[in-house]
Coordinates of C-alpha atoms in Angstrom, one line a residue:
Chain A
X1 CA 126.7 95.7 93.0
X2 CA 123.1 94.2 93.4
X3 CA 121.8 95.4 90.0
X4 CA 121.8 93.2 86.9
X5 CA 123.3 94.9 84.3
X6 CA 125.4 94.1 81.6
X7 CA 128.5 96.4 82.3
X8 CA 130.0 98.2 85.1
X9 CA 127.1 100.6 86.9
X10 CA 128.2 103.1 88.8
X11 CA 126.8 106.5 88.5
X12 CA 127.3 109.4 91.4
X13 CA 124.1 110.1 93.3
X14 CA 121.9 112.9 91.8
X15 CA 121.7 114.4 95.5
X16 CA 125.1 114.5 96.5
X17 CA 125.9 117.5 99.4
X18 CA 128.2 118.9 96.8
X19 CA 125.5 120.1 94.3
X20 CA 123.8 122.1 96.9
X21 CA 125.9 125.6 96.6
X22 CA 126.9 125.1 100.2
X23 CA 123.4 124.2 101.6
X24 CA 122.2 121.1 103.1
X25 CA 118.9 119.8 102.9
X26 CA 116.8 119.1 105.8
X27 CA 113.1 117.5 105.9
X28 CA 110.7 119.0 108.4
X29 CA 107.1 117.7 108.8
X30 CA 104.3 118.9 111.5
X31 CA 102.5 115.7 113.2
X32 CA 98.8 116.0 112.9
X33 CA 98.6 118.5 110.4
X34 CA 97.5 117.5 106.9
X35 CA 96.3 120.4 105.9
X36 CA 100.1 120.9 104.6
X37 CA 100.0 117.6 102.4
X38 CA 103.5 116.5 102.7
X39 CA 106.7 117.2 104.6
X40 CA 108.8 120.2 103.6
X41 CA 112.2 120.2 102.2
X42 CA 114.6 123.2 103.1
X43 CA 118.2 124.2 101.5
X44 CA 119.6 125.6 104.7
X45 CA 123.4 126.5 105.5
X46 CA 125.1 123.9 107.8
X47 CA 126.3 127.1 110.1
X48 CA 122.5 128.3 110.4
X49 CA 121.6 128.3 114.2
X50 CA 118.4 126.0 115.0
X51 CA 116.5 129.2 116.3
X52 CA 116.3 130.8 112.8
X53 CA 114.0 127.8 111.3
X54 CA 111.3 128.1 114.3
X55 CA 111.4 131.8 114.2
X56 CA 112.1 132.8 110.6
X57 CA 111.5 130.1 108.3
X58 CA 108.5 128.0 109.6
X59 CA 106.1 130.9 110.1
X60 CA 106.2 131.5 106.4
X61 CA 105.5 127.7 105.2
X62 CA 103.0 126.5 108.0
X63 CA 101.7 130.1 109.2
X64 CA 98.6 129.4 107.2
X65 CA 97.4 127.3 109.5
X66 CA 95.2 128.2 113.0
X67 CA 97.1 126.4 115.0
X68 CA 100.3 127.8 114.2
X69 CA 100.0 130.9 116.1
X70 CA 98.9 128.9 119.0
X71 CA 102.6 126.4 119.4
X72 CA 103.7 126.6 123.0
X73 CA 107.2 125.6 121.8
X74 CA 108.7 124.8 124.5
X75 CA 106.2 121.9 124.9
X76 CA 107.0 121.1 121.2
X77 CA 108.2 117.1 120.9
X78 CA 110.8 116.5 118.4
X79 CA 111.6 113.7 116.3
X80 CA 114.6 112.8 114.1
X81 CA 114.4 109.6 111.9
X82 CA 111.0 108.5 113.7
X83 CA 112.9 108.8 117.4
X84 CA 112.4 111.6 120.3
X85 CA 114.9 114.0 119.9
X86 CA 116.1 117.4 121.4
X87 CA 117.7 120.1 119.3
X88 CA 119.4 122.8 121.0
X89 CA 117.8 126.1 119.6
X90 CA 120.8 128.1 119.8
X91 CA 123.4 125.9 118.5
X92 CA 123.7 125.5 114.8
X93 CA 122.4 122.5 112.4
X94 CA 125.9 121.3 112.3
X95 CA 126.3 121.4 115.9
X96 CA 122.8 119.9 116.6
X97 CA 124.0 116.7 114.7
X98 CA 121.8 117.8 111.6
X99 CA 123.3 116.4 108.3
X100 CA 122.3 116.2 104.7
X101 CA 119.0 114.8 104.0
X102 CA 118.1 114.5 107.6
X103 CA 114.2 114.4 108.3
X104 CA 113.0 115.9 111.6
X105 CA 109.2 116.2 112.8
X106 CA 107.6 118.4 115.7
X107 CA 104.4 117.6 117.4
X108 CA 102.5 120.1 119.3
X109 CA 100.6 118.7 122.0
X110 CA 96.9 119.8 122.2
X111 CA 96.7 120.9 118.7
X112 CA 95.3 118.0 116.7
X113 CA 94.1 120.1 113.3
X114 CA 91.1 121.5 111.8
X115 CA 88.0 120.1 113.9
X116 CA 90.2 117.7 115.7
X117 CA 90.8 115.6 112.5
X118 CA 94.6 116.2 112.1
X119 CA 94.2 118.4 109.1
Chain B
X1 CA 93.7 67.7 29.9
X2 CA 94.1 68.0 33.4
X3 CA 92.6 71.1 34.9
X4 CA 94.8 73.7 36.5
X5 CA 93.7 74.0 40.4
X6 CA 94.6 77.1 41.9
X7 CA 96.6 76.7 44.5
X8 CA 94.9 76.8 48.0
X9 CA 95.2 79.9 50.2
X10 CA 97.1 79.5 53.1
X11 CA 95.1 79.4 56.6
X12 CA 95.7 81.6 59.4
X13 CA 98.1 79.8 61.1
X14 CA 100.1 78.8 58.2
X15 CA 100.3 82.0 57.1
X16 CA 101.5 83.3 60.4
X17 CA 104.1 80.5 60.4
X18 CA 105.5 81.8 57.1
X19 CA 105.4 85.7 57.6
X20 CA 107.2 85.4 60.9
X21 CA 109.1 82.4 61.8
X22 CA 109.8 81.9 58.0
X23 CA 111.6 84.9 58.0
X24 CA 113.7 84.5 60.6
X25 CA 117.5 82.9 60.3
X26 CA 120.1 81.3 62.2
X27 CA 123.3 83.7 62.3
X28 CA 126.3 82.0 60.5
X29 CA 129.0 84.4 60.5
X30 CA 128.5 86.4 63.9
X31 CA 127.9 84.6 67.2
X32 CA 124.1 84.9 68.5
X33 CA 124.9 86.1 72.0
X34 CA 126.7 89.6 69.9
X35 CA 123.8 89.9 68.1
X36 CA 121.2 89.6 71.2
X37 CA 123.2 91.0 74.2
X38 CA 120.5 91.3 76.0
X39 CA 118.8 88.3 75.8
X40 CA 120.5 86.8 79.5
X41 CA 121.7 89.3 81.6
X42 CA 118.4 89.1 83.8
X43 CA 118.9 85.7 84.5
X44 CA 115.7 84.6 82.8
X45 CA 116.8 80.8 81.2
X46 CA 115.0 80.4 77.8
X47 CA 115.6 76.5 76.6
X48 CA 113.0 77.0 73.1
X49 CA 111.7 80.0 71.8
X50 CA 109.7 78.0 69.6
X51 CA 107.6 77.0 72.5
X52 CA 106.1 80.9 72.1
X53 CA 102.9 80.9 70.6
X54 CA 101.5 84.4 69.6
X55 CA 97.7 84.4 71.0
X56 CA 96.4 86.7 68.1
X57 CA 99.0 85.2 65.2
X58 CA 98.8 88.8 63.9
X59 CA 100.5 89.6 60.6
X60 CA 101.6 92.8 59.4
X61 CA 99.1 93.0 56.6
X62 CA 95.9 92.3 58.6
X63 CA 97.2 94.6 61.3
X64 CA 97.1 97.5 58.4
X65 CA 93.9 96.3 57.6
X66 CA 92.1 96.3 60.9
X67 CA 93.5 99.2 62.8
X68 CA 93.0 101.4 58.9
X69 CA 89.4 100.6 59.5
X70 CA 89.4 101.7 63.1
X71 CA 91.3 104.7 62.5
X72 CA 88.6 105.7 60.0
X73 CA 85.9 105.8 62.3
X74 CA 87.7 107.1 65.1
X75 CA 88.8 110.4 63.0
X76 CA 85.3 110.6 61.3
X77 CA 84.2 110.8 65.1
X78 CA 86.8 113.2 65.9
X79 CA 85.9 115.6 63.5
X80 CA 82.3 115.6 64.1
X81 CA 83.0 116.4 67.9
X82 CA 85.5 119.4 66.4
X83 CA 83.0 120.7 63.8
X84 CA 80.2 120.4 66.6
X85 CA 82.0 122.2 68.9
X86 CA 81.7 119.4 71.1
X87 CA 84.2 120.8 73.6
X88 CA 81.2 123.0 74.6
X89 CA 78.9 119.8 75.3
X90 CA 80.8 118.7 78.4
X91 CA 79.6 119.1 81.8
X92 CA 81.4 122.1 82.9
X93 CA 84.8 123.6 82.2
X94 CA 86.3 121.6 85.3
X95 CA 86.1 118.4 83.0
X96 CA 88.7 119.8 80.7
X97 CA 91.4 119.6 84.0
X98 CA 91.1 115.9 83.3
X99 CA 92.0 116.2 79.6
X100 CA 94.9 118.2 80.3
X101 CA 96.2 115.6 83.5
X102 CA 95.7 112.7 80.6
X103 CA 97.6 114.4 77.7
X104 CA 100.5 116.1 80.3
X105 CA 100.5 112.3 82.0
X106 CA 99.3 109.8 79.9
X107 CA 99.8 110.2 76.3
X108 CA 103.7 110.6 76.2
X109 CA 103.7 107.1 78.4
X110 CA 102.2 105.6 75.1
X111 CA 105.1 106.9 73.3
X112 CA 107.7 105.9 75.6
X113 CA 105.7 102.3 75.4
X114 CA 106.4 102.5 71.9
X115 CA 110.2 103.0 72.6
X116 CA 110.0 100.3 74.9
X117 CA 108.3 97.5 72.7
X118 CA 110.8 98.6 69.7
X119 CA 113.6 97.9 71.7
X120 CA 112.5 94.7 74.2
X121 CA 111.4 92.8 70.2
X122 CA 114.6 93.6 68.9
X123 CA 116.6 92.1 72.0
X124 CA 114.4 88.5 71.9
X125 CA 116.4 86.2 69.9
X126 CA 112.4 84.3 69.2
X127 CA 111.2 85.3 66.0
X128 CA 107.4 85.2 67.5
X129 CA 107.8 87.5 70.7
X130 CA 109.8 89.9 68.2
X131 CA 107.0 90.1 66.3
X132 CA 104.3 90.8 68.9
X133 CA 106.1 93.5 70.0
X134 CA 106.5 95.1 66.7
X135 CA 102.7 95.0 66.5
X136 CA 102.6 96.4 70.0
X137 CA 105.2 98.9 69.4
X138 CA 103.0 100.0 66.5
X139 CA 99.8 100.3 68.8
X140 CA 101.6 102.0 71.2
X141 CA 102.7 105.3 68.5
X142 CA 99.2 105.2 67.1
X143 CA 97.7 105.9 70.6
X144 CA 100.3 108.7 71.3
X145 CA 99.1 110.0 68.1
X146 CA 95.4 109.5 68.3
X147 CA 95.4 110.8 71.7
X148 CA 97.2 114.3 71.0
X149 CA 95.0 114.6 67.9
X150 CA 91.6 114.0 70.0
X151 CA 93.1 116.1 73.1
X152 CA 94.1 118.9 70.4
X153 CA 90.7 120.1 70.0
X154 CA 91.0 121.5 73.7
X155 CA 94.3 123.5 73.1
X156 CA 92.5 125.6 70.9
X157 CA 90.2 126.4 73.2
X158 CA 91.8 126.1 76.8
X159 CA 94.6 127.0 78.8
X160 CA 97.5 124.5 80.0
X161 CA 97.6 122.4 77.0
X162 CA 100.1 124.4 74.6
X163 CA 103.4 122.4 75.7
X164 CA 103.0 119.0 77.0
X165 CA 106.3 117.4 75.5
X166 CA 108.4 120.0 77.1
X167 CA 106.5 119.5 80.0
X168 CA 106.9 116.1 80.7
X169 CA 110.2 116.5 81.0
X170 CA 110.5 119.2 83.2
X171 CA 106.9 119.7 85.2
X172 CA 107.4 118.4 89.4
X173 CA 104.5 116.1 89.2
X174 CA 105.1 114.6 86.0
X175 CA 108.3 113.3 86.9
X176 CA 106.2 110.6 88.5
X177 CA 104.8 108.9 85.1
X178 CA 107.9 109.8 83.3
X179 CA 110.0 108.0 86.1
X180 CA 107.6 105.0 85.9
X181 CA 108.5 104.6 82.4
X182 CA 112.1 105.8 82.4
X183 CA 112.5 103.1 84.7
X184 CA 111.0 100.5 82.7
X185 CA 112.5 101.2 79.6
X186 CA 116.1 101.1 81.3
X187 CA 115.5 97.3 82.4
X188 CA 116.5 94.1 80.4
X189 CA 113.7 93.2 77.9
X190 CA 112.5 90.7 80.3
X191 CA 111.7 93.0 83.0
X192 CA 109.9 95.7 80.7
X193 CA 107.7 92.7 79.4
X194 CA 106.5 91.5 82.6
X195 CA 106.8 95.6 84.0
X196 CA 104.4 97.2 81.1
X197 CA 103.1 94.0 79.0
X198 CA 101.7 92.5 82.5
X199 CA 101.8 94.5 85.8
X200 CA 100.5 97.6 83.8
X201 CA 98.8 96.7 80.8
X202 CA 97.1 93.5 81.9
X203 CA 96.6 94.5 86.0
X204 CA 96.0 97.9 86.0
X205 CA 95.2 100.2 83.0
X206 CA 91.8 98.6 82.9
X207 CA 91.4 101.3 85.7
X208 CA 92.2 104.1 83.4
X209 CA 90.6 103.0 80.1
X210 CA 87.4 101.5 81.4
X211 CA 86.3 103.5 83.9
X212 CA 87.8 107.1 83.5
X213 CA 86.8 106.6 79.9
X214 CA 83.6 105.9 80.8
X215 CA 83.5 109.1 83.1
X216 CA 84.5 110.9 79.6
X217 CA 81.3 109.7 77.7
X218 CA 79.3 110.9 81.0
X219 CA 80.4 113.8 80.9
X220 CA 80.0 114.6 77.4
X221 CA 83.6 113.9 76.3
X222 CA 83.1 112.0 72.8
X223 CA 86.4 112.5 71.3
X224 CA 88.2 111.1 74.5
X225 CA 85.9 108.1 74.9
X226 CA 86.5 107.4 71.1
X227 CA 90.1 107.3 71.4
X228 CA 90.1 105.3 74.6
X229 CA 87.6 103.0 73.4
X230 CA 89.7 102.7 69.9
X231 CA 92.8 102.0 72.6
X232 CA 91.0 99.3 74.9
X233 CA 90.2 97.4 71.6
X234 CA 94.3 97.1 71.4
X235 CA 94.7 96.6 75.1
X236 CA 92.6 93.3 75.0
X237 CA 95.8 92.0 72.6
X238 CA 98.2 93.6 74.4
X239 CA 96.9 92.1 77.6
X240 CA 97.2 88.7 76.3
X241 CA 100.8 89.3 75.3
X242 CA 101.5 90.3 78.9
X243 CA 99.6 87.1 80.1
X244 CA 101.6 84.6 77.4
X245 CA 104.9 86.3 78.1
X246 CA 104.5 85.4 81.8
X247 CA 103.5 81.7 81.1
X248 CA 105.9 81.4 78.3
X249 CA 108.5 82.7 80.9
X250 CA 107.9 80.4 84.0
X251 CA 107.3 77.3 81.8
X252 CA 110.3 77.6 80.9
X253 CA 112.7 77.1 83.7
X254 CA 111.8 77.1 87.4
X255 CA 114.5 79.1 88.0
X256 CA 112.8 81.9 86.6
X257 CA 109.7 82.1 89.0
X258 CA 111.6 83.9 92.0
X259 CA 112.7 86.8 89.4
X260 CA 109.3 87.1 87.9
X261 CA 107.7 86.9 91.2
X262 CA 110.2 90.2 92.2
X263 CA 109.1 92.2 89.2
X264 CA 105.6 91.4 89.7
X265 CA 105.4 93.0 93.3
X266 CA 107.5 95.8 92.2
X267 CA 105.7 97.0 89.0
X268 CA 102.4 96.5 90.4
X269 CA 103.3 99.0 93.4
X270 CA 104.9 101.5 90.9
X271 CA 102.0 101.1 88.4
X272 CA 99.2 101.5 91.0
X273 CA 101.4 104.4 92.4
X274 CA 101.0 106.4 89.1
X275 CA 97.4 105.6 89.3
X276 CA 97.1 107.8 92.2
X277 CA 96.5 110.3 89.2
X278 CA 93.4 108.5 88.0
X279 CA 92.0 108.3 91.8
X280 CA 91.6 112.1 91.8
X281 CA 90.4 112.5 88.1
X282 CA 87.3 109.8 89.3
X283 CA 86.8 111.3 92.4
X284 CA 87.3 114.8 92.2
X285 CA 87.7 115.9 88.8
X286 CA 84.7 114.4 86.8
X287 CA 81.9 117.0 87.3
X288 CA 79.3 114.1 86.5
X289 CA 80.8 110.9 88.4
X290 CA 80.7 107.1 87.4
X291 CA 81.9 105.0 90.1
X292 CA 84.3 106.0 92.7
X293 CA 87.8 104.9 93.0
X294 CA 87.4 102.5 95.5
X295 CA 84.6 101.0 93.6
X296 CA 86.8 100.7 90.6
X297 CA 89.9 99.0 92.7
X298 CA 87.7 96.5 94.1
X299 CA 85.8 95.6 90.5
X300 CA 89.0 95.9 88.4
X301 CA 91.8 94.9 90.7
X302 CA 90.4 93.0 93.7
X303 CA 88.1 91.0 91.2
X304 CA 89.5 90.8 88.3
X305 CA 92.9 90.8 89.3
X306 CA 92.4 88.5 92.1
X307 CA 90.9 85.9 89.6
X308 CA 93.9 86.4 87.3
X309 CA 96.5 85.6 90.2
X310 CA 94.2 82.9 91.2
X311 CA 94.8 81.6 87.3
X312 CA 98.8 82.1 87.8
X313 CA 98.6 80.3 91.4
X314 CA 99.5 76.9 89.3
X315 CA 103.2 78.7 88.2
X316 CA 103.8 79.1 91.6
X317 CA 103.2 83.2 91.2
X318 CA 101.6 84.7 94.2
X319 CA 99.8 88.2 94.4
X320 CA 101.7 91.1 95.5
X321 CA 102.5 91.7 98.8
X322 CA 101.6 95.6 98.1
X323 CA 97.9 94.2 97.4
X324 CA 97.3 94.3 101.3
X325 CA 98.9 98.0 101.9
X326 CA 96.5 98.8 99.2
X327 CA 93.4 97.6 100.2
X328 CA 94.2 100.3 103.4
X329 CA 95.1 103.0 101.1
X330 CA 91.8 102.6 98.9
X331 CA 89.8 105.0 101.2
X332 CA 92.4 107.7 101.4
X333 CA 93.9 107.8 98.3
X334 CA 92.1 110.3 96.1
X335 CA 91.4 112.6 98.9
X336 CA 95.1 112.8 99.9
X337 CA 96.1 113.2 96.3
X338 CA 93.5 116.1 95.5
X339 CA 94.6 117.9 98.6
X340 CA 98.3 117.7 97.5
X341 CA 97.1 119.3 94.0
X342 CA 95.2 122.2 95.7
X343 CA 98.0 122.8 97.5
X344 CA 100.4 123.4 95.3
X345 CA 97.7 124.7 92.7
X346 CA 100.0 127.3 92.1
X347 CA 102.6 125.2 90.3
X348 CA 100.3 123.0 88.3
X349 CA 99.3 123.1 84.2
X350 CA 95.7 122.6 85.4
X351 CA 93.2 124.2 87.7
X352 CA 92.1 123.1 91.0
X353 CA 88.8 123.4 93.4
X354 CA 87.1 122.5 96.3
X355 CA 84.5 120.3 95.6
X356 CA 80.7 121.6 95.6
X357 CA 78.2 121.2 98.5
X358 CA 76.6 117.7 96.9
X359 CA 80.0 116.3 95.3
X360 CA 81.0 116.1 99.2
X361 CA 77.8 114.4 100.2
X362 CA 78.6 112.1 97.1
X363 CA 82.2 111.4 98.4
X364 CA 80.6 110.9 102.1
X365 CA 78.5 108.3 100.6
X366 CA 81.1 106.6 98.8
X367 CA 83.5 107.0 101.4
X368 CA 81.5 106.4 105.0
X369 CA 84.2 105.6 106.8
X370 CA 87.1 108.1 106.1
X371 CA 85.6 111.5 103.7
X372 CA 83.6 112.9 106.6
X373 CA 86.2 112.4 109.4
X374 CA 89.3 113.2 108.3
X375 CA 88.8 115.0 104.6
X376 CA 85.5 117.0 104.5
X377 CA 86.7 119.4 107.7
X378 CA 89.7 120.2 105.7
X379 CA 87.9 120.8 102.5
X380 CA 85.3 122.8 104.3
X381 CA 88.2 125.2 105.8
X382 CA 90.1 125.7 102.8
X383 CA 86.4 126.9 100.9
X384 CA 85.9 129.0 104.0
X385 CA 89.4 130.6 103.6
X386 CA 88.9 131.0 99.8
X387 CA 85.8 133.0 100.2
X388 CA 87.4 135.1 102.5
X389 CA 89.8 135.9 99.5
X390 CA 92.4 134.3 101.6
X391 CA 92.5 131.0 99.2
X392 CA 95.6 128.2 100.2
X393 CA 98.7 128.1 98.4
X394 CA 101.6 126.0 99.5
X395 CA 105.0 128.2 98.5
X396 CA 107.2 125.2 100.3
X397 CA 108.5 122.9 98.5
X398 CA 107.6 119.0 99.6
X399 CA 109.7 116.3 100.5
X400 CA 109.5 113.6 97.8
X401 CA 109.8 109.6 97.5
X402 CA 113.1 108.3 96.3
X403 CA 111.6 105.7 94.3
X404 CA 108.0 106.9 92.8
X405 CA 109.0 110.5 92.9
X406 CA 105.3 111.4 94.5
X407 CA 105.3 113.9 97.4
X408 CA 105.5 112.5 100.7
X409 CA 101.8 112.6 101.0
X410 CA 100.7 109.5 102.1
X411 CA 100.0 108.0 105.3
X412 CA 100.8 104.8 107.7
X413 CA 98.9 101.5 106.6
X414 CA 96.2 101.6 109.0
X415 CA 96.4 105.5 110.2
X416 CA 95.3 107.9 108.0
X417 CA 96.4 110.7 110.4
X418 CA 100.0 110.3 110.2
X419 CA 102.5 110.6 107.5
X420 CA 104.1 107.4 106.3
X421 CA 108.4 107.7 106.6
X422 CA 110.6 104.9 105.2
X423 CA 114.5 105.9 105.3
X424 CA 117.5 104.0 104.1
X425 CA 121.1 104.9 104.9
X426 CA 123.3 103.8 101.5
X427 CA 126.9 104.7 101.1
X428 CA 126.8 107.2 103.6
X429 CA 123.7 109.1 102.5
X430 CA 120.3 109.2 103.8
X431 CA 117.3 107.9 101.1
X432 CA 113.6 108.5 102.1
X433 CA 110.6 106.6 101.1
X434 CA 106.6 106.7 101.2
X435 CA 106.3 103.2 101.8
X436 CA 107.6 99.8 102.5
X437 CA 107.1 99.3 99.1
X438 CA 109.0 101.8 97.6
X439 CA 111.8 101.3 100.1
X440 CA 112.4 97.8 99.3
X441 CA 112.3 98.5 95.6
X442 CA 115.5 100.9 96.2
X443 CA 117.3 98.7 98.3
X444 CA 117.0 95.8 95.3
X445 CA 118.4 98.4 93.0
X446 CA 119.9 101.3 95.1
X447 CA 122.6 101.9 92.2
X448 CA 119.6 102.6 90.2
X449 CA 117.2 104.7 92.3
X450 CA 120.5 107.5 93.8
X451 CA 120.3 109.0 90.3
X452 CA 116.6 109.8 90.4
X453 CA 115.8 113.4 88.9
X454 CA 113.8 114.7 92.1
X455 CA 112.3 117.7 90.7
X456 CA 112.6 119.4 94.4
X457 CA 116.1 118.7 94.8
X458 CA 116.5 120.2 91.2
X459 CA 114.8 123.3 91.9
X460 CA 117.3 123.4 95.1
X461 CA 120.6 122.9 93.0
X462 CA 119.2 125.1 90.5
X463 CA 118.9 123.2 87.7
X464 CA 115.5 124.3 86.9
X465 CA 115.6 128.1 85.9
X466 CA 115.3 129.7 82.0
X467 CA 119.1 129.5 80.5
X468 CA 121.3 132.4 81.6
X469 CA 118.9 133.2 84.7
X470 CA 121.2 134.5 87.5
X471 CA 119.6 133.1 90.7
X472 CA 121.9 135.7 92.8
X473 CA 120.1 139.4 91.5
X474 CA 117.9 141.3 93.7
X475 CA 114.4 140.4 93.9
X476 CA 115.1 136.8 92.2
X477 CA 111.6 135.0 92.4
X478 CA 112.4 131.4 92.2
X479 CA 108.9 130.3 91.8
X480 CA 108.3 132.5 88.7
X481 CA 111.6 131.5 87.5
X482 CA 110.4 127.8 87.9
X483 CA 106.8 128.4 86.0
X484 CA 108.8 130.2 83.3
X485 CA 111.1 126.7 82.6
X486 CA 108.5 124.8 82.8
X487 CA 106.5 126.9 80.2
X488 CA 103.6 127.9 82.3
X489 CA 102.0 130.9 82.2
X490 CA 101.1 132.3 85.9
X491 CA 97.6 133.5 85.9
X492 CA 96.6 131.4 83.1
X493 CA 97.4 128.0 83.2
X494 CA 97.5 127.3 87.2
X495 CA 95.7 128.8 89.9
X496 CA 92.0 127.9 91.4
X497 CA 89.5 127.1 88.6
X498 CA 87.1 129.9 90.2
X499 CA 88.1 132.9 88.4
X500 CA 90.0 131.3 85.9
X501 CA 90.0 132.1 82.0
X502 CA 89.0 128.9 81.1
X503 CA 85.6 129.0 83.4
X504 CA 85.0 132.5 82.1
X505 CA 85.3 131.7 78.2
X506 CA 83.5 128.3 78.7
X507 CA 80.7 129.8 80.2
X508 CA 80.4 133.0 77.6
X509 CA 80.6 130.5 74.6
X510 CA 78.4 127.8 76.0
X511 CA 75.8 131.4 76.4
X512 CA 76.5 132.0 72.3
X513 CA 75.5 128.5 71.4
X514 CA 72.4 128.2 73.6
X515 CA 71.1 131.5 73.7
X516 CA 70.3 134.0 71.2
X517 CA 72.9 137.0 72.7

């Protein structure tokens, strides 16, 4: 126990997987597009196919940006915990190895935001 | 016959001695460690509590006298301001949003400081610090009261100020100042004193009470200026208490140094992260600006704080490591913070806007290295879209930092184009952080921060809807339910300043006050 305390100090994490009613959290950031101030947090079922994120979820979250319509998903580069990673669009989140509170980012080469400002 | 000679009145020092130390006693039928259970577990060693010297030697009778005099002046000005419709003499109604943020974000912290000092004072076996903490505890509850009184004038006329106490425990961005103080009051008494008495009061609150409160005066808000300056005269005493505490602890035992240094590192960073709100208030929310956040940081932290840490060097205390990161962020902090509130303006209890052209020119002059390159294009794009009726409201919830609870909006030190991501695996679960410093704070005491009440996660767990809400019914609107839980009225308290009820009312009332219509 690292914490200095007068007695036993053990508490359950406030964000354990079993508290999300069957969903797990996934964080997603779009590199070079800080018009969106921070990466997003999503609750998804682990059985959801990865393709559904790209086709059904991301347009609602990132679609405001004029670059979004120009994305060539075949060229997108993916990162998990900051390291290069390749999702399989047809597999589920679980089968892609995505666990509760994992963070992924995608980079879209050639697209660098409003007037090239990474906004 | 001998003349009766009146007994000479006690001098200040003797009087203080009699009214503080003279009232203390040694317990005889209880063990001292049972009476003061929090005095030793943090590892701080105190050998002689009598070495503590209260720098102000303030006793209760003197306290009432001074403070009553100050309160009479303060309330005379607040009354005059209210009776004279002072709210119509501010620069423009955008200014009032700083007041909303102050009341909801800062005033509840004064109340928590009152509780914290009362608790810390009770915990110390020495009479000197007990009395000093008591006086500060009284100051803090007065500050909460005077701020609420001063700001309540605005509540009669403008939206978003109606339920600050309810909002403080629930609204997403208020979890940032709330978690800061919850962290401090749940620490031991010595850490509390270093966190609030030293790191926050001494090193950081100047940035709130001097340049921001001057900003209130510049913008015609005499009520806020008066409570600010009234509080600031107490802050001088608090700062001295904070500094004396550090010196006292360090002089008692060499083993105390590494513990105190770690607390200074932690709380300078946590306090600075809370001041993110102040940065955007200064650069974006004051219609008439006094100085930029960057300039304020340079004067009040780099120069004043730098001199303080030089003074503390003889005890072995070093400048907190985070100062290097902060120096790299000072060109970016206010822009990134305001962009975040602009994103989430549909879920805030105040209005947001894109700065006017001349305001952008001011920002460009104050931030020549960063504003035009990184932030102006974003703001101009938002303005163009808003003019076309396509105002940007971000509807997806952001990822938050586990320690400071701020959305992960901060960029890598030295690279303002890349979000700073840090993560830790602890007992099979992942935790994420906005910076190396928030990560280090977590790693030192993970048990404390795994319990963090992160608003986004709580919303997704279904804990932020009004009682009795059924999220499974058809057409359920989670945002509407969350705003109801916050007691925030959609379309009145939130959204853009342009077209808001505040804007329209202010223009109409000022028109009545200055024209014969």
